[in-house]
Short mmCIF file of C-alpha atoms in Angstrom, two decimals:
data_model
loop_
_atom_site.label_atom_id
_atom_site.label_comp_id
_atom_site.label_asym_id
_atom_site.label_seq_id
_atom_site.Cartn_x
_atom_site.Cartn_y
_atom_site.Cartn_z
CA UNK H 1 -54.80 194.80 97.37
CA UNK H 2 -51.01 194.28 97.48
CA UNK H 3 -49.06 197.45 98.26
CA UNK H 4 -45.32 197.88 97.79
CA UNK H 5 -43.09 200.91 98.21
CA UNK H 6 -39.96 201.20 96.05
CA UNK H 7 -37.33 203.75 97.08
CA UNK H 8 -34.73 204.74 94.49
CA UNK H 9 -31.85 206.64 96.10
CA UNK H 10 -29.53 208.53 93.79
CA UNK H 11 -26.67 210.92 94.61
CA UNK H 12 -28.81 214.03 94.05
CA UNK H 13 -32.39 212.90 94.69
CA UNK H 14 -34.68 210.27 96.17
CA UNK H 15 -37.69 208.88 94.29
CA UNK H 16 -40.42 206.91 96.02
CA UNK H 17 -42.93 204.88 94.02
CA UNK H 18 -46.06 203.31 95.49
CA UNK H 19 -47.32 200.22 93.69
CA UNK H 20 -50.77 198.73 94.17
CA UNK H 21 -50.99 195.26 92.65
CA UNK H 22 -47.91 196.15 90.59
CA UNK H 23 -49.46 199.34 89.17
CA UNK H 24 -47.82 202.70 89.81
CA UNK H 25 -50.23 204.98 91.70
CA UNK H 26 -47.95 207.50 93.38
CA UNK H 27 -44.51 208.87 92.51
CA UNK H 28 -42.63 211.46 94.51
CA UNK H 29 -39.23 212.85 93.74
CA UNK H 30 -37.23 215.12 95.99
CA UNK H 31 -33.73 216.53 95.94
CA UNK H 32 -31.55 215.16 98.72
CA UNK H 33 -30.55 218.68 99.70
CA UNK H 34 -34.10 220.05 99.34
CA UNK H 35 -35.00 222.87 101.66
CA UNK H 36 -38.21 224.80 102.20
CA UNK H 37 -40.14 221.52 102.36
CA UNK H 38 -43.52 221.38 104.05
CA UNK H 39 -43.12 221.06 107.83
CA UNK H 40 -39.68 222.69 108.08
CA UNK H 41 -39.27 225.39 110.75
CA UNK H 42 -37.28 228.59 110.28
CA UNK H 43 -36.36 231.54 112.38
CA UNK H 44 -37.27 234.39 110.03
CA UNK H 45 -37.63 238.15 109.89
CA UNK H 46 -40.59 240.23 108.71
CA UNK H 47 -39.49 242.19 105.66
CA UNK H 48 -42.61 243.95 104.40
CA UNK H 49 -46.21 244.49 105.54
CA UNK H 50 -48.97 244.51 102.92
CA UNK H 51 -52.19 245.91 104.50
CA UNK H 52 -54.03 245.55 101.18
CA UNK H 53 -53.44 241.78 101.24
CA UNK H 54 -53.64 241.64 105.04
CA UNK H 55 -50.38 239.74 104.92
CA UNK H 56 -46.64 240.05 105.41
CA UNK H 57 -43.65 239.06 103.30
CA UNK H 58 -41.07 237.26 105.42
CA UNK H 59 -37.41 236.51 104.75
CA UNK H 60 -36.72 232.80 105.34
CA UNK H 61 -33.60 232.72 103.18
CA UNK H 62 -35.36 231.73 99.95
CA UNK H 63 -34.69 233.73 96.77
CA UNK H 64 -38.23 235.13 97.01
CA UNK H 65 -39.82 236.33 100.24
CA UNK H 66 -42.29 233.94 101.82
CA UNK H 67 -45.96 234.83 102.26
CA UNK H 68 -47.64 234.96 105.68
CA UNK H 69 -51.35 235.83 105.77
CA UNK H 70 -53.09 237.18 108.86
CA UNK H 71 -55.37 234.12 108.98
CA UNK H 72 -52.29 231.86 109.10
CA UNK H 73 -51.05 233.42 112.33
CA UNK H 74 -53.31 231.18 114.41
CA UNK H 75 -55.81 232.19 117.04
CA UNK H 76 -53.21 231.96 119.83
CA UNK H 77 -50.75 234.34 118.14
CA UNK H 78 -50.58 236.66 121.17
CA UNK H 79 -49.53 233.75 123.42
CA UNK H 80 -47.02 232.65 120.77
CA UNK H 81 -45.62 236.20 120.58
CA UNK H 82 -45.28 236.40 124.36
CA UNK H 83 -43.37 233.09 124.37
CA UNK H 84 -40.96 234.30 121.68
CA UNK H 85 -40.25 237.48 123.61
CA UNK H 86 -39.28 235.48 126.69
CA UNK H 87 -37.23 233.01 124.63
CA UNK H 88 -35.24 235.73 122.82
CA UNK H 89 -34.80 237.94 125.91
CA UNK H 90 -33.22 235.10 127.90
CA UNK H 91 -31.40 232.79 125.48
CA UNK H 92 -29.94 230.63 128.23
CA UNK H 93 -33.19 228.87 129.11
CA UNK H 94 -36.30 227.73 127.24
CA UNK H 95 -39.58 229.13 128.62
CA UNK H 96 -41.99 226.49 129.90
CA UNK H 97 -45.17 226.66 127.85
CA UNK H 98 -47.12 224.79 130.52
CA UNK H 99 -46.48 227.65 132.96
CA UNK H 100 -47.28 230.31 130.38
CA UNK H 101 -50.55 232.17 130.81
CA UNK H 102 -52.72 231.79 127.72
CA UNK H 103 -53.84 235.14 126.30
CA UNK H 104 -57.20 235.66 124.55
CA UNK H 105 -57.52 234.72 120.89
CA UNK H 106 -56.65 237.42 118.37
CA UNK H 107 -59.45 239.13 116.46
CA UNK H 108 -60.42 237.07 113.40
CA UNK H 109 -61.14 240.27 111.52
CA UNK H 110 -57.99 242.08 112.59
CA UNK H 111 -55.25 243.45 110.33
CA UNK H 112 -51.64 242.42 109.90
CA UNK H 113 -50.37 245.84 111.01
CA UNK H 114 -52.05 245.33 114.42
CA UNK H 115 -49.83 242.37 115.32
CA UNK H 116 -46.63 242.56 113.25
CA UNK H 117 -43.94 245.12 112.52
CA UNK H 118 -41.08 245.20 110.05
CA UNK H 119 -37.91 243.55 111.40
CA UNK H 120 -39.79 241.35 113.87
CA UNK H 121 -38.27 237.89 114.34
CA UNK H 122 -40.67 234.95 114.11
CA UNK H 123 -40.55 231.17 114.17
CA UNK H 124 -42.46 230.06 111.10
CA UNK H 125 -43.35 226.74 109.46
CA UNK H 126 -43.57 226.00 105.74
CA UNK H 127 -47.24 225.33 104.90
CA UNK H 128 -46.80 225.24 101.13
CA UNK H 129 -43.60 224.79 99.17
CA UNK H 130 -42.39 227.33 96.58
CA UNK H 131 -44.42 226.88 93.39
CA UNK H 132 -43.51 228.47 90.07
CA UNK H 133 -42.72 232.15 90.67
CA UNK H 134 -44.16 232.17 94.20
CA UNK H 135 -42.16 231.82 97.40
CA UNK H 136 -43.18 229.49 100.25
CA UNK H 137 -46.39 230.05 102.19
CA UNK H 138 -45.94 230.20 105.94
CA UNK H 139 -47.86 229.69 109.15
CA UNK H 140 -47.03 230.48 112.76
CA UNK H 141 -49.50 227.83 113.93
CA UNK H 142 -46.71 225.31 114.41
CA UNK H 143 -47.24 221.55 114.44
CA UNK H 144 -45.05 218.45 114.72
CA UNK H 145 -46.34 215.34 113.00
CA UNK H 146 -45.75 211.82 114.24
CA UNK H 147 -47.10 208.42 113.32
CA UNK H 148 -49.97 208.52 115.84
CA UNK H 149 -50.15 212.13 117.01
CA UNK H 150 -49.76 215.71 115.84
CA UNK H 151 -48.42 218.11 118.49
CA UNK H 152 -49.59 221.75 118.35
CA UNK H 153 -47.91 224.19 120.78
CA UNK H 154 -49.97 227.07 122.25
CA UNK H 155 -53.23 225.16 121.89
CA UNK H 156 -55.07 223.07 124.46
CA UNK H 157 -57.51 221.26 122.20
CA UNK H 158 -57.69 217.51 121.59
CA UNK H 159 -59.07 216.37 118.24
CA UNK H 160 -59.68 212.83 117.02
CA UNK H 161 -59.51 211.67 113.41
CA UNK H 162 -62.95 211.35 111.84
CA UNK H 163 -61.83 208.10 110.21
CA UNK H 164 -61.99 206.44 113.64
CA UNK H 165 -65.62 205.34 113.61
CA UNK H 166 -65.97 203.72 117.05
CA UNK H 167 -67.38 206.14 119.63
CA UNK H 168 -65.89 204.05 122.45
CA UNK H 169 -62.42 204.17 120.87
CA UNK H 170 -62.64 207.93 120.35
CA UNK H 171 -63.58 208.38 124.01
CA UNK H 172 -60.74 206.06 125.14
CA UNK H 173 -58.12 207.90 123.10
CA UNK H 174 -59.36 211.31 124.18
CA UNK H 175 -59.26 210.33 127.87
CA UNK H 176 -55.84 208.74 127.45
CA UNK H 177 -54.27 211.79 125.78
CA UNK H 178 -55.90 214.12 128.30
CA UNK H 179 -54.06 212.27 131.07
CA UNK H 180 -50.57 212.48 129.51
CA UNK H 181 -50.38 215.72 127.51
CA UNK H 182 -48.78 218.84 129.02
CA UNK H 183 -50.80 222.02 129.46
CA UNK H 184 -50.92 224.47 126.53
CA UNK H 185 -50.18 221.76 123.97
CA UNK H 186 -52.90 220.67 121.58
CA UNK H 187 -53.04 217.16 120.14
CA UNK H 188 -54.56 215.71 116.98
CA UNK H 189 -55.03 211.95 117.31
CA UNK H 190 -54.39 210.32 113.93
CA UNK H 191 -56.21 207.29 112.50
CA UNK H 192 -53.18 205.06 113.07
CA UNK H 193 -53.51 205.59 116.85
CA UNK H 194 -56.63 203.40 116.89
CA UNK H 195 -56.12 200.48 119.28
CA UNK H 196 -52.68 201.67 120.47
CA UNK H 197 -51.58 201.36 124.09
CA UNK H 198 -50.77 204.32 126.32
CA UNK H 199 -47.04 203.47 126.36
CA UNK H 200 -46.75 203.78 122.56
CA UNK H 201 -48.60 207.08 122.47
CA UNK H 202 -46.67 208.46 125.42
CA UNK H 203 -43.31 207.57 123.82
CA UNK H 204 -44.23 209.39 120.63
CA UNK H 205 -45.54 212.39 122.56
CA UNK H 206 -42.20 212.67 124.38
CA UNK H 207 -40.34 212.48 121.05
CA UNK H 208 -42.47 215.28 119.56
CA UNK H 209 -41.98 217.46 122.66
CA UNK H 210 -38.22 216.99 122.33
CA UNK H 211 -38.43 218.14 118.69
CA UNK H 212 -40.15 221.31 119.91
CA UNK H 213 -37.57 221.98 122.65
CA UNK H 214 -34.63 221.32 120.31
CA UNK H 215 -36.10 223.72 117.73
CA UNK H 216 -36.47 226.54 120.25
CA UNK H 217 -32.95 225.96 121.59
CA UNK H 218 -31.61 226.17 118.04
CA UNK H 219 -33.61 229.35 117.35
CA UNK H 220 -32.01 230.96 120.41
CA UNK H 221 -28.52 230.25 119.04
CA UNK H 222 -28.99 231.25 115.39
CA UNK H 223 -29.68 234.49 113.56
CA UNK H 224 -32.56 234.92 111.13
CA UNK H 225 -33.03 233.54 108.57
CA UNK H 226 -32.02 230.01 109.58
CA UNK H 227 -33.44 226.51 109.43
CA UNK H 228 -34.16 225.23 112.95
CA UNK H 229 -36.13 222.04 112.31
CA UNK H 230 -36.23 219.80 109.28
CA UNK H 231 -38.85 217.21 108.43
CA UNK H 232 -37.70 213.62 108.25
CA UNK H 233 -36.26 212.32 105.00
CA UNK H 234 -38.84 212.13 102.25
CA UNK H 235 -38.77 208.34 102.17
CA UNK H 236 -39.48 208.12 105.92
CA UNK H 237 -42.19 210.79 105.82
CA UNK H 238 -43.97 208.99 102.95
CA UNK H 239 -44.00 205.79 104.99
CA UNK H 240 -45.22 207.68 108.03
CA UNK H 241 -48.18 209.05 106.10
CA UNK H 242 -49.21 206.02 104.04
CA UNK H 243 -47.97 202.99 105.96
CA UNK H 244 -50.64 200.34 106.45
CA UNK H 245 -50.79 196.63 107.35
CA UNK H 246 -51.41 195.91 103.67
CA UNK H 247 -47.78 196.79 102.86
CA UNK H 248 -46.05 193.60 101.80
CA UNK H 249 -42.62 194.95 100.86
CA UNK H 250 -40.53 198.10 101.05
CA UNK H 251 -37.48 197.91 98.79
CA UNK H 252 -34.58 200.38 99.17
CA UNK H 253 -31.37 200.48 97.12
CA UNK H 254 -29.26 202.48 99.61
CA UNK H 255 -27.89 201.11 102.88
CA UNK H 256 -28.21 204.37 104.87
CA UNK H 257 -31.82 205.04 103.84
CA UNK H 258 -32.56 201.35 104.41
CA UNK H 259 -31.36 201.71 108.02
CA UNK H 260 -33.54 204.82 108.53
CA UNK H 261 -36.67 203.18 107.15
CA UNK H 262 -36.01 199.89 108.92
CA UNK H 263 -35.56 201.70 112.22
CA UNK H 264 -38.77 203.68 111.72
CA UNK H 265 -40.86 200.64 110.77
CA UNK H 266 -39.46 198.76 113.77
CA UNK H 267 -40.67 201.59 116.01
CA UNK H 268 -44.18 201.91 114.61
CA UNK H 269 -44.88 198.28 113.66
CA UNK H 270 -42.33 195.81 115.05
CA UNK H 271 -44.23 192.88 113.56
CA UNK H 272 -43.70 194.32 110.04
CA UNK H 273 -39.96 195.07 110.32
CA UNK H 274 -39.04 192.21 107.95
CA UNK H 275 -40.90 193.82 105.01
CA UNK H 276 -38.08 196.39 104.62
CA UNK H 277 -35.56 194.89 102.23
CA UNK H 278 -32.27 196.14 100.82
CA UNK H 279 -32.12 195.92 97.03
CA UNK H 280 -28.53 195.14 96.05
CA UNK H 281 -28.84 194.10 92.40
CA UNK H 282 -26.97 195.94 89.64
CA UNK H 283 -30.07 196.40 87.46
CA UNK H 284 -31.67 199.80 88.34
CA UNK H 285 -34.36 199.26 90.97
CA UNK H 286 -37.07 201.07 88.97
CA UNK H 287 -36.28 198.91 85.92
CA UNK H 288 -36.49 195.74 88.01
CA UNK H 289 -40.01 196.57 89.22
CA UNK H 290 -41.17 197.85 85.81
CA UNK H 291 -41.59 201.39 87.15
CA UNK H 292 -39.50 203.16 84.50
CA UNK H 293 -41.75 201.91 81.71
CA UNK H 294 -44.88 202.91 83.66
CA UNK H 295 -43.46 206.39 84.19
CA UNK H 296 -42.82 206.82 80.47
CA UNK H 297 -46.37 205.70 79.60
CA UNK H 298 -48.08 207.64 82.41
CA UNK H 299 -46.54 211.10 82.00
CA UNK H 300 -46.66 213.48 79.10
CA UNK H 301 -49.45 215.41 77.44
CA UNK H 302 -51.32 212.36 76.10
CA UNK H 303 -52.03 209.30 78.24
CA UNK H 304 -53.62 206.22 76.71
CA UNK H 305 -55.61 203.65 78.61
CA UNK H 306 -57.60 200.53 77.76
CA UNK H 307 -59.25 199.90 74.38
CA UNK H 308 -57.61 202.77 72.52
CA UNK H 309 -59.17 205.63 74.47
CA UNK H 310 -56.93 208.41 75.80
CA UNK H 311 -56.87 211.65 77.76
CA UNK H 312 -55.04 214.89 77.00
CA UNK H 313 -53.72 216.93 79.95
CA UNK H 314 -52.94 220.64 79.67
CA UNK H 315 -51.73 222.63 82.67
CA UNK H 316 -51.30 226.23 83.75
CA UNK H 317 -50.13 227.53 87.11
CA UNK H 318 -53.57 227.33 88.76
CA UNK H 319 -55.67 225.25 86.36
CA UNK H 320 -55.45 221.80 84.80
CA UNK H 321 -57.67 220.85 81.85
CA UNK H 322 -58.26 217.21 80.92
CA UNK H 323 -59.96 216.19 77.68
CA UNK H 324 -61.35 212.67 77.32
CA UNK H 325 -61.27 211.08 73.85
CA UNK H 326 -62.70 207.73 72.77
CA UNK H 327 -60.03 207.15 70.09
CA UNK H 328 -60.89 204.16 67.95
CA UNK H 329 -63.52 202.98 70.44
CA UNK H 330 -66.24 204.83 68.48
CA UNK H 331 -65.72 202.40 65.58
CA UNK H 332 -66.33 199.35 67.71
CA UNK H 333 -69.74 200.14 69.17
CA UNK H 334 -73.10 200.87 67.60
CA UNK H 335 -74.57 202.29 70.82
CA UNK H 336 -72.99 205.73 71.17
CA UNK H 337 -74.44 206.42 74.65
CA UNK H 338 -73.25 203.18 76.24
CA UNK H 339 -69.88 203.57 74.53
CA UNK H 340 -69.53 207.11 75.94
CA UNK H 341 -70.40 205.93 79.45
CA UNK H 342 -67.90 203.06 79.27
CA UNK H 343 -65.07 205.33 78.06
CA UNK H 344 -65.90 207.98 80.67
CA UNK H 345 -65.86 205.45 83.52
CA UNK H 346 -62.48 204.10 82.41
CA UNK H 347 -61.22 207.67 81.98
CA UNK H 348 -62.34 208.50 85.54
CA UNK H 349 -60.20 205.63 86.85
CA UNK H 350 -57.16 206.91 84.97
CA UNK H 351 -57.76 210.55 85.91
CA UNK H 352 -57.99 209.69 89.62
CA UNK H 353 -54.67 207.86 89.26
CA UNK H 354 -53.09 210.75 87.36
CA UNK H 355 -54.09 213.29 90.03
CA UNK H 356 -52.31 211.23 92.68
CA UNK H 357 -49.40 210.31 90.45
CA UNK H 358 -48.62 213.87 89.34
CA UNK H 359 -49.82 215.46 92.61
CA UNK H 360 -51.93 217.88 90.58
CA UNK H 361 -53.60 220.59 92.65
CA UNK H 362 -55.76 223.66 92.27
CA UNK H 363 -58.70 223.53 89.87
CA UNK H 364 -59.10 220.55 87.55
CA UNK H 365 -61.66 220.78 84.73
CA UNK H 366 -62.51 217.53 82.92
CA UNK H 367 -64.25 217.52 79.54
CA UNK H 368 -65.90 214.10 79.44
CA UNK H 369 -67.56 212.69 76.33
CA UNK H 370 -71.12 214.06 76.14
CA UNK H 371 -73.87 211.83 77.54
CA UNK H 372 -77.56 212.63 77.06
CA UNK H 373 -79.00 210.45 79.84
CA UNK H 374 -79.13 212.00 83.32
CA UNK H 375 -78.70 208.63 85.07
CA UNK H 376 -75.46 208.04 83.14
CA UNK H 377 -74.10 211.44 84.21
CA UNK H 378 -75.02 210.62 87.83
CA UNK H 379 -73.34 207.21 87.52
CA UNK H 380 -70.14 208.88 86.32
CA UNK H 381 -70.25 211.42 89.17
CA UNK H 382 -70.70 208.69 91.80
CA UNK H 383 -67.93 206.62 90.23
CA UNK H 384 -65.51 209.55 90.30
CA UNK H 385 -66.24 210.10 93.99
CA UNK H 386 -65.63 206.41 94.64
CA UNK H 387 -62.28 206.21 92.85
CA UNK H 388 -61.13 209.46 94.49
CA UNK H 389 -62.00 208.19 97.97
CA UNK H 390 -58.44 206.85 98.51
CA UNK H 391 -56.86 210.20 97.61
CA UNK H 392 -55.30 211.60 100.78
CA UNK H 393 -55.28 215.18 99.47
CA UNK H 394 -58.37 217.21 100.36
CA UNK H 395 -60.61 217.53 97.33
CA UNK H 396 -64.12 218.50 96.25
CA UNK H 397 -65.96 217.12 93.22
CA UNK H 398 -68.89 218.83 91.51
CA UNK H 399 -71.46 217.01 89.33
CA UNK H 400 -71.24 217.35 85.57
CA UNK H 401 -72.47 220.67 84.21
CA UNK H 402 -74.89 220.91 81.29
CA UNK H 403 -71.83 221.24 79.04
CA UNK H 404 -70.46 217.88 80.22
CA UNK H 405 -67.68 219.43 82.33
CA UNK H 406 -66.70 218.14 85.78
CA UNK H 407 -64.88 220.47 88.15
CA UNK H 408 -62.58 219.22 90.91
CA UNK H 409 -60.62 221.24 93.43
CA UNK H 410 -57.67 219.42 94.98
CA UNK H 411 -55.32 220.54 97.72
CA UNK H 412 -52.00 221.75 96.37
CA UNK H 413 -49.08 221.60 98.78
CA UNK H 414 -46.17 220.85 96.45
CA UNK H 415 -45.56 221.66 92.80
CA UNK H 416 -47.15 219.16 90.42
CA UNK H 417 -44.70 216.48 89.33
CA UNK H 418 -43.90 217.04 85.67
CA UNK H 419 -41.72 214.42 84.01
CA UNK H 420 -40.78 214.94 80.38
CA UNK H 421 -41.08 211.61 78.59
CA UNK H 422 -39.66 212.84 75.27
CA UNK H 423 -35.93 212.13 75.11
CA UNK H 424 -33.50 214.81 73.99
CA UNK H 425 -30.68 213.48 71.86
CA UNK H 426 -27.66 213.14 74.18
CA UNK H 427 -25.22 213.19 71.25
CA UNK H 428 -26.25 216.36 69.43
CA UNK H 429 -27.98 218.29 72.20
CA UNK H 430 -30.99 218.93 69.95
CA UNK H 431 -29.03 220.30 66.96
CA UNK H 432 -30.20 217.53 64.66
CA UNK H 433 -26.89 215.90 63.71
CA UNK H 434 -25.25 213.02 65.54
CA UNK H 435 -22.23 210.82 65.11
CA UNK H 436 -22.93 207.67 63.04
CA UNK H 437 -24.83 205.31 65.35
CA UNK H 438 -22.63 202.37 64.25
CA UNK H 439 -19.65 204.17 65.77
CA UNK H 440 -21.39 204.46 69.14
CA UNK H 441 -20.17 201.02 70.21
CA UNK H 442 -16.61 201.99 69.17
CA UNK H 443 -16.90 205.04 71.38
CA UNK H 444 -18.08 202.89 74.30
CA UNK H 445 -15.05 200.62 73.85
CA UNK H 446 -12.79 203.70 73.82
CA UNK H 447 -14.36 204.84 77.09
CA UNK H 448 -13.76 201.44 78.68
CA UNK H 449 -10.14 201.47 77.47
CA UNK H 450 -9.67 204.98 78.87
CA UNK H 451 -11.13 204.04 82.26
CA UNK H 452 -9.09 200.85 82.65
CA UNK H 453 -5.75 201.76 81.09
CA UNK H 454 -5.55 205.53 81.65
CA UNK H 455 -7.58 206.18 84.82
CA UNK H 456 -6.83 202.75 86.30
CA UNK H 457 -10.46 202.31 87.35
CA UNK H 458 -11.82 198.79 87.86
CA UNK H 459 -15.06 197.21 89.06
CA UNK H 460 -17.12 199.91 87.36
CA UNK H 461 -20.54 199.50 85.77
CA UNK H 462 -21.59 201.07 82.47
CA UNK H 463 -25.34 201.53 81.88
CA UNK H 464 -26.66 201.83 78.32
CA UNK H 465 -30.00 201.73 76.51
CA UNK H 466 -31.55 198.21 76.46
CA UNK H 467 -31.45 198.11 72.63
CA UNK H 468 -27.71 198.83 72.58
CA UNK H 469 -27.18 196.33 75.40
CA UNK H 470 -28.98 193.64 73.39
CA UNK H 471 -26.83 194.43 70.34
CA UNK H 472 -23.57 194.20 72.30
CA UNK H 473 -24.52 190.89 73.93
CA UNK H 474 -26.05 189.05 70.97
CA UNK H 475 -24.48 185.74 69.96
CA UNK H 476 -22.00 183.43 71.63
CA UNK H 477 -18.98 185.55 70.61
CA UNK H 478 -20.62 188.90 71.34
CA UNK H 479 -18.84 192.25 71.37
CA UNK H 480 -19.34 192.37 75.13
CA UNK H 481 -17.61 189.02 75.59
CA UNK H 482 -14.70 190.09 73.38
CA UNK H 483 -14.28 193.27 75.46
CA UNK H 484 -14.31 191.28 78.68
CA UNK H 485 -11.61 188.98 77.29
CA UNK H 486 -9.49 191.94 76.13
CA UNK H 487 -9.79 194.10 79.26
CA UNK H 488 -10.44 191.45 81.89
CA UNK H 489 -13.38 191.14 84.26
CA UNK H 490 -12.97 194.70 85.49
CA UNK H 491 -16.30 196.09 84.32
CA UNK H 492 -19.93 195.24 83.64
CA UNK H 493 -22.38 196.58 81.08
CA UNK H 494 -26.06 196.63 82.07
CA UNK H 495 -29.27 198.00 80.52
CA UNK H 496 -31.07 201.03 81.96
CA UNK H 497 -34.54 201.88 80.62
CA UNK H 498 -34.32 205.50 81.73
CA UNK H 499 -31.50 206.27 79.25
CA UNK H 500 -31.95 207.58 75.72
CA UNK H 501 -30.80 205.55 72.72
CA UNK H 502 -27.24 206.93 72.39
CA UNK H 503 -26.73 207.73 76.06
CA UNK H 504 -24.64 206.03 78.70
CA UNK H 505 -23.65 206.42 82.34
CA UNK H 506 -20.73 204.98 84.28
CA UNK H 507 -20.62 204.35 88.04
CA UNK H 508 -17.71 203.21 90.18
CA UNK H 509 -17.97 200.44 92.74
CA UNK H 510 -19.23 202.95 95.34
CA UNK H 511 -22.12 204.03 93.08
CA UNK H 512 -20.55 207.41 92.32
CA UNK H 513 -21.03 208.56 88.74
CA UNK H 514 -17.90 209.03 86.63
CA UNK H 515 -18.24 211.94 84.21
CA UNK H 516 -16.64 211.10 80.86
CA UNK H 517 -18.41 213.57 78.61
CA UNK H 518 -15.96 216.44 78.44
CA UNK H 519 -14.88 215.42 74.91
CA UNK H 520 -18.49 215.51 73.61
CA UNK H 521 -18.42 211.72 73.25
CA UNK H 522 -16.62 211.76 69.91
CA UNK H 523 -15.16 208.32 69.34
CA UNK H 524 -11.40 207.86 69.21
CA UNK H 525 -11.71 206.13 65.88
CA UNK H 526 -13.39 209.22 64.44
CA UNK H 527 -10.63 211.41 65.88
CA UNK H 528 -7.95 209.16 64.37
CA UNK H 529 -9.61 209.41 60.96
CA UNK H 530 -9.73 213.18 61.28
CA UNK H 531 -6.08 213.41 62.32
CA UNK H 532 -5.04 211.13 59.46
CA UNK H 533 -6.91 213.31 56.97
CA UNK H 534 -5.24 216.45 58.38
CA UNK H 535 -1.78 214.89 57.95
CA UNK H 536 -2.50 214.02 54.30
CA UNK H 537 -3.67 217.56 53.63
CA UNK H 538 -0.44 218.87 55.08
#
C-alpha cells in the first residue's frame, strides 16, 4: 500500500492529509497558534476541590477551568509533590530525580482532599483537549513522547510495546534501556524501537531528559498559569506517530515546515530523507492531490459509497449514530439477504474510514441493514474488526445485537473534525440576493485594476472557483488574456476547488492574503450606474 502525507500550511492553520493509494484516510487540522493541545505542560493552580467528583478544577489559563481527577494524579503523586516542593523552594537549581527517595504509592481509593488544597501550584499535562463546553482534562502523570521511547518521570518501570512480537527482541530492548536509563525515570519502548541500536535510543533518551529539565527550569521562572512545554508542531507530531517505511512521499508547501519535517525525518530515518519534498506550485496543494474534492465528498451528514448505497451520520456531544442505507441497490438484486450483506460489508469499510477521517470518539452506534442469518452477522462483525485493525485510537467493538445494531467505543482525545461541505454564498452572506453573476467578472477586473494602479501591487495571484476560471480562460482571445495584455504580466489567476462559486482570494508574492472585501464586493460598473442614475434624478 502506497502512503503519502500532504501538509497544507496556511497563515492561520496547518492541515495534514494521509493518503493510502491516493485515497484520503486521515485529515487533521490545527490552528498555528493552538494551545491546550495534548502533551503540553503547564504550571497551574488548583482553583476548586470537588469531593463529590473526587476531582479538582485547575486554572491553566483556559476560559474554563481544567478537570483533574484523583485517578489521574498517578500512583507516584507523593514523590511528584515532594519534587515540586524542592523545585519551588529553591528556584536556582533543579532537584535531581535520581537522588530523590521514592515514596510509597498513594491510596487508589483515596480522596482528592487528602492530597490537594486550593491554591496549590502543580505541573500538569493536557490529557484531553477542550471539547464543546468542557475544559481540558489534565494529568500529573507526566510523559514525554519521542520516536522510539516515552519518558515518564517519577516511575521506574520499563514497558515494551505489545506489537513487538519477538521475545528475544523484547528482552534485548529491555536490557538495553535498563543499562542507560536514569533512576526514577520510567520508559515505554515503542514499536518503532525494534531493531534500533543503543546509540540511537540513547540519543533520544538524552533529548527527552533535556525536555524535562528545560520544562522544570521554565516552571521555576514563571507564575501560574503558564505554558512550560509545548508539543512539536502538528505536522511533525503526526509524522512521529504514523511514520513507516511504506511512506513514499511527504509533500509540504511551506519552506519553514519543510525544514522542520526534513530535519526530523533525517534524524529518525536518514535513508528516507529524500521523500520529504517542497511543493512550490501555484495550484493549491490539496487541489493538486485531489484532496479538496475528497473532503467535500467525505464530510457532511450523508456520505455515499459504491453502487448507490450511503450512510447517514448524526452526532451529539457523546454519541454518534450511523444509519446504513442500500439506496438503489435494492432494485438490482433479487436476493435480499446477500444484497444486505454486501451493502453492510462495503458500509463497514466506509465507516472505519470515516471514524479515522473525522476522529470520531465516544460511543458509536451503527444501524446496519437487517440480516436474518447468524453467519452473515458474524461475518460482518469479523470484517469490522479487520478493517478497524489499522485504527491507532483505542477502540472496542461489540457484535451485532438482535436489533441489528453494532456498538463501538473509540478513544476521544480531540474534538471530532467537522467540516461543513455546504457553501454559504460569499456575495449575499445568506440573505438570498446577490449581484448579477455576469457582473462578477467585471468586479474581478476592477479588483485587479485597483491592486495594480491604486495599491501598486504586482506579482499577486488571484484564486477563483474552477468554473469561473474556465469561463475567463476559454478561447484564444480569452478575457484573462485581454486583462494580461491591458495590465501587463503582473498577476496570475488560478482555480481553487475550496472556493464557492462567486468567491475569490488574493495573495501577494509572499503568500500573504490581501483583503479586498471592505466594499462588499460591489463592482465598480454597478457603482457607476448607480451614481449616473442619482445624477439624473437630481
